[in-house]
Amino acid sequence: MLQIACRVLMLLLAGTMTVAAAEPRPRDDMKKDFVRPAGVPYPADNPYETHKVNLGQMLFFEPRLSGSKWISCASCHNPGLSWGDGLARGIGTDMKTLGRRSPTILNMAWANLVMWDGRKTSLEDQAFGPVTSPAEMNGTIEEAVARIGAIGAYQAEFKTVFGDEGVSARTIPLVLATYERSIVSGEAPFDRWIAGDQTAISDDAKRGFDLFTGKARCTGCHTSWNFTDNGFHDIGLPDTDIGRGEWLKVESMQHAFKTPTLRDADRRGPYMHDGSLGTLADVVDHYDRGGLMRPSLSNMMQPLHLSGTEKQDLLAFLGTLTGNNAPVTVPVLPNPQAARN
Amino acid sequence: MHFNIPILSAALLIAAAAPLHAENVIVYQEGKKFSEAEVAVKVGETVTFTNKDPITHNVYSSTPGMAFDLKQQKPDESTTITFDHVGEATVQCAIHPLMKLKVDVQ
Ligand SMILES: [Cu+2]
């Protein structure tokens, strides 16, 4: 009987929520969905530790992780370029152009699956991917572990954190992931507006917010303070890359890519997994047209019929997501001569 | 504002009739979650997926012998799937990978 009562209550709640969702929510109510979280989530099996962040930062900038000893994570995820590389497609070993654009690694602590196609299940799982990819850093795990392990300064620091295990194929990903999680987009005018400062953004931007959450349907996918649902959608870009469709053979995943964060987006053109849209204005025009019609196209993509002023308002809104990020200090790395092999 | 009385009362009847082995189990997609983490049905029984979110969802399973794909399910749409093989199907939303549900078919 109790079980039945519970179900009835759940159904009643479900009923009222549908009613609420069916009517457009007022701006002040919408704003509640965008409050910044108080802290950074670190997983229980790889908790925060200052030493780990420092070590991870060193390795992130460490070219000796690569086969050529020349390219580091930061070559493509450059803090000066909002943790991307400013290119339409990344450039790896031997100046080879990669298949996709280097995404930002901002706010990865809130990510679920990573990579444009979600093929990696965590940052720890991702870390050796670029190291061993022939197109990217063209190295091997054994070589990376041996090289880093042969450098005295790293040895000592890894011992402090991990004891006898020291530098290993398990501990390198742990520190890289911890460092990446510590990279969070700074407070933006939008955040001050959400926190109650009515003058933090312009009236144009406020109208842009209404469009973003309403007529322009952007919050179908770019949700929460981080402006992503961590989901996968085909937004109708006309290239041949099938994205997530390579891993998941269902119709809606053909040409589907991970929704990127929009934090600091105006620092990160060109846009999309293929860098095919040069400016945010091009992006808004793409959404206005609705994308290439094909069976996998998300049915949340439809022509928007935005006026010129509405497009300007949306762009004004997107501009308010850019924060005052403190410049990133490049770590001092151990003397290159220390690595003999 | 309106309340959909027929659907609600139908759902109540089903809930009241058989809490353990319902002939048709209803699962909602709501707040980017399935309303149940696990449901049990008998061979030949059905599960109806009803999208209560204002966004599009997908429902699929790639469990061998029990695979299906609902493609894209718009807000307020319902789809019913018949489970006619014994086993445990993992059901997911391809769009939102954290949405998962187990269907135990006995
Ligand atoms: Cu979903």
mmCIF file with all atom_site columns, C-alpha atoms in Angstrom, chain A residues 7-8 11 14 17-19 23 112-113 220 223 229 231-233 248 250-253 295-300, chain B residues 1-3 8 11-12 15-16 19 28 30 32 52 55-56 58 60 69 71-72 74 76 94-98:
data_model
loop_
_atom_site.group_PDB
_atom_site.id
_atom_site.type_symbol
_atom_site.label_atom_id
_atom_site.label_alt_id
_atom_site.label_comp_id
_atom_site.label_asym_id
_atom_site.label_entity_id
_atom_site.label_seq_id
_atom_site.pdbx_PDB_ins_code
_atom_site.Cartn_x
_atom_site.Cartn_y
_atom_site.Cartn_z
_atom_site.occupancy
_atom_site.B_iso_or_equiv
_atom_site.pdbx_formal_charge
_atom_site.auth_seq_id
_atom_site.auth_comp_id
_atom_site.auth_asym_id
_atom_site.auth_atom_id
_atom_site.pdbx_PDB_model_num
ATOM 1  C CA . ARG A 1 7   ? 3.792  6.156  -6.860  1.00 0.00 ? 7   ARG A CA 1
ATOM 2  C CA . VAL A 1 8   ? 0.660  8.301  -6.742  1.00 0.00 ? 8   VAL A CA 1
ATOM 3  C CA . LEU A 1 11  ? 2.754  10.942 -10.623 1.00 0.00 ? 11  LEU A CA 1
ATOM 4  C CA . ALA A 1 14  ? 5.200  14.687 -12.565 1.00 0.00 ? 14  ALA A CA 1
ATOM 5  C CA . MET A 1 17  ? 6.047  19.753 -13.500 1.00 0.00 ? 17  MET A CA 1
ATOM 6  C CA . THR A 1 18  ? 4.689  19.213 -17.002 1.00 0.00 ? 18  THR A CA 1
ATOM 7  C CA . VAL A 1 19  ? 2.276  22.069 -16.511 1.00 0.00 ? 19  VAL A CA 1
ATOM 8  C CA . GLU A 1 23  ? 4.455  27.677 -20.232 1.00 0.00 ? 23  GLU A CA 1
ATOM 9  C CA . ASN A 1 112 ? 31.306 13.181 -18.282 1.00 0.00 ? 112 ASN A CA 1
ATOM 10 C CA . LEU A 1 113 ? 32.479 11.542 -21.526 1.00 0.00 ? 113 LEU A CA 1
ATOM 11 C CA . GLY A 1 220 ? 17.855 22.649 -25.456 1.00 0.00 ? 220 GLY A CA 1
ATOM 12 C CA . THR A 1 223 ? 22.346 24.178 -20.239 1.00 0.00 ? 223 THR A CA 1
ATOM 13 C CA . ASP A 1 229 ? 24.361 19.250 -21.276 1.00 0.00 ? 229 ASP A CA 1
ATOM 14 C CA . GLY A 1 231 ? 25.325 15.438 -24.471 1.00 0.00 ? 231 GLY A CA 1
ATOM 15 C CA . PHE A 1 232 ? 25.740 14.587 -28.157 1.00 0.00 ? 232 PHE A CA 1
ATOM 16 C CA . HIS A 1 233 ? 23.808 16.150 -31.015 1.00 0.00 ? 233 HIS A CA 1
ATOM 17 C CA . LEU A 1 248 ? 27.288 4.250  -31.200 1.00 0.00 ? 248 LEU A CA 1
ATOM 18 C CA . VAL A 1 250 ? 22.111 4.572  -33.601 1.00 0.00 ? 250 VAL A CA 1
ATOM 19 C CA . GLU A 1 251 ? 20.630 7.024  -36.080 1.00 0.00 ? 251 GLU A CA 1
ATOM 20 C CA . SER A 1 252 ? 20.636 10.129 -33.877 1.00 0.00 ? 252 SER A CA 1
ATOM 21 C CA . MET A 1 253 ? 24.375 9.759  -33.177 1.00 0.00 ? 253 MET A CA 1
ATOM 22 C CA . PRO A 1 295 ? 17.771 11.785 -40.459 1.00 0.00 ? 295 PRO A CA 1
ATOM 23 C CA . SER A 1 296 ? 20.290 12.325 -37.643 1.00 0.00 ? 296 SER A CA 1
ATOM 24 C CA . LEU A 1 297 ? 19.747 16.106 -37.407 1.00 0.00 ? 297 LEU A CA 1
ATOM 25 C CA . SER A 1 298 ? 18.536 16.918 -33.895 1.00 0.00 ? 298 SER A CA 1
ATOM 26 C CA . ASN A 1 299 ? 14.861 17.812 -34.010 1.00 0.00 ? 299 ASN A CA 1
ATOM 27 C CA . MET A 1 300 ? 15.717 20.675 -31.664 1.00 0.00 ? 300 MET A CA 1
ATOM 28 C CA . MET B 2 1   ? -3.034 25.695 -17.767 1.00 0.00 ? 1   MET B CA 1
ATOM 29 C CA . HIS B 2 2   ? -4.594 22.283 -17.881 1.00 0.00 ? 2   HIS B CA 1
ATOM 30 C CA . PHE B 2 3   ? -4.107 18.953 -16.198 1.00 0.00 ? 3   PHE B CA 1
ATOM 31 C CA . LEU B 2 8   ? -3.063 10.708 -15.035 1.00 0.00 ? 8   LEU B CA 1
ATOM 32 C CA . ALA B 2 11  ? -1.392 5.862  -14.905 1.00 0.00 ? 11  ALA B CA 1
ATOM 33 C CA . LEU B 2 12  ? -2.872 5.687  -11.415 1.00 0.00 ? 12  LEU B CA 1
ATOM 34 C CA . ALA B 2 15  ? 0.238  1.832  -10.605 1.00 0.00 ? 15  ALA B CA 1
ATOM 35 C CA . ALA B 2 16  ? -2.500 0.605  -8.294  1.00 0.00 ? 16  ALA B CA 1
ATOM 36 C CA . PRO B 2 19  ? 3.208  -2.683 -8.256  1.00 0.00 ? 19  PRO B CA 1
ATOM 37 C CA . TYR B 2 28  ? 9.203  8.842  -17.695 1.00 0.00 ? 28  TYR B CA 1
ATOM 38 C CA . GLU B 2 30  ? 12.182 13.729 -16.668 1.00 0.00 ? 30  GLU B CA 1
ATOM 39 C CA . LYS B 2 32  ? 17.308 14.197 -17.915 1.00 0.00 ? 32  LYS B CA 1
ATOM 40 C CA . LYS B 2 52  ? 8.065  14.767 -19.803 1.00 0.00 ? 52  LYS B CA 1
ATOM 41 C CA . ILE B 2 55  ? 13.799 18.615 -24.794 1.00 0.00 ? 55  ILE B CA 1
ATOM 42 C CA . THR B 2 56  ? 14.336 15.703 -27.188 1.00 0.00 ? 56  THR B CA 1
ATOM 43 C CA . ASN B 2 58  ? 16.518 9.043  -27.305 1.00 0.00 ? 58  ASN B CA 1
ATOM 44 C CA . TYR B 2 60  ? 18.030 2.605  -27.170 1.00 0.00 ? 60  TYR B CA 1
ATOM 45 C CA . ASP B 2 69  ? 16.369 2.372  -31.059 1.00 0.00 ? 69  ASP B CA 1
ATOM 46 C CA . LYS B 2 71  ? 15.540 7.528  -32.590 1.00 0.00 ? 71  LYS B CA 1
ATOM 47 C CA . GLN B 2 72  ? 14.397 10.966 -31.404 1.00 0.00 ? 72  GLN B CA 1
ATOM 48 C CA . LYS B 2 74  ? 10.082 14.859 -28.695 1.00 0.00 ? 74  LYS B CA 1
ATOM 49 C CA . ASP B 2 76  ? 5.210  14.690 -24.625 1.00 0.00 ? 76  ASP B CA 1
ATOM 50 C CA . ALA B 2 94  ? 22.280 8.195  -26.666 1.00 0.00 ? 94  ALA B CA 1
ATOM 51 C CA . ILE B 2 95  ? 21.926 11.971 -26.433 1.00 0.00 ? 95  ILE B CA 1
ATOM 52 C CA . HIS B 2 96  ? 22.435 12.125 -22.650 1.00 0.00 ? 96  HIS B CA 1
ATOM 53 C CA . PRO B 2 97  ? 24.803 9.269  -21.715 1.00 0.00 ? 97  PRO B CA 1
ATOM 54 C CA . LEU B 2 98  ? 24.067 9.493  -17.975 1.00 0.00 ? 98  LEU B CA 1
#
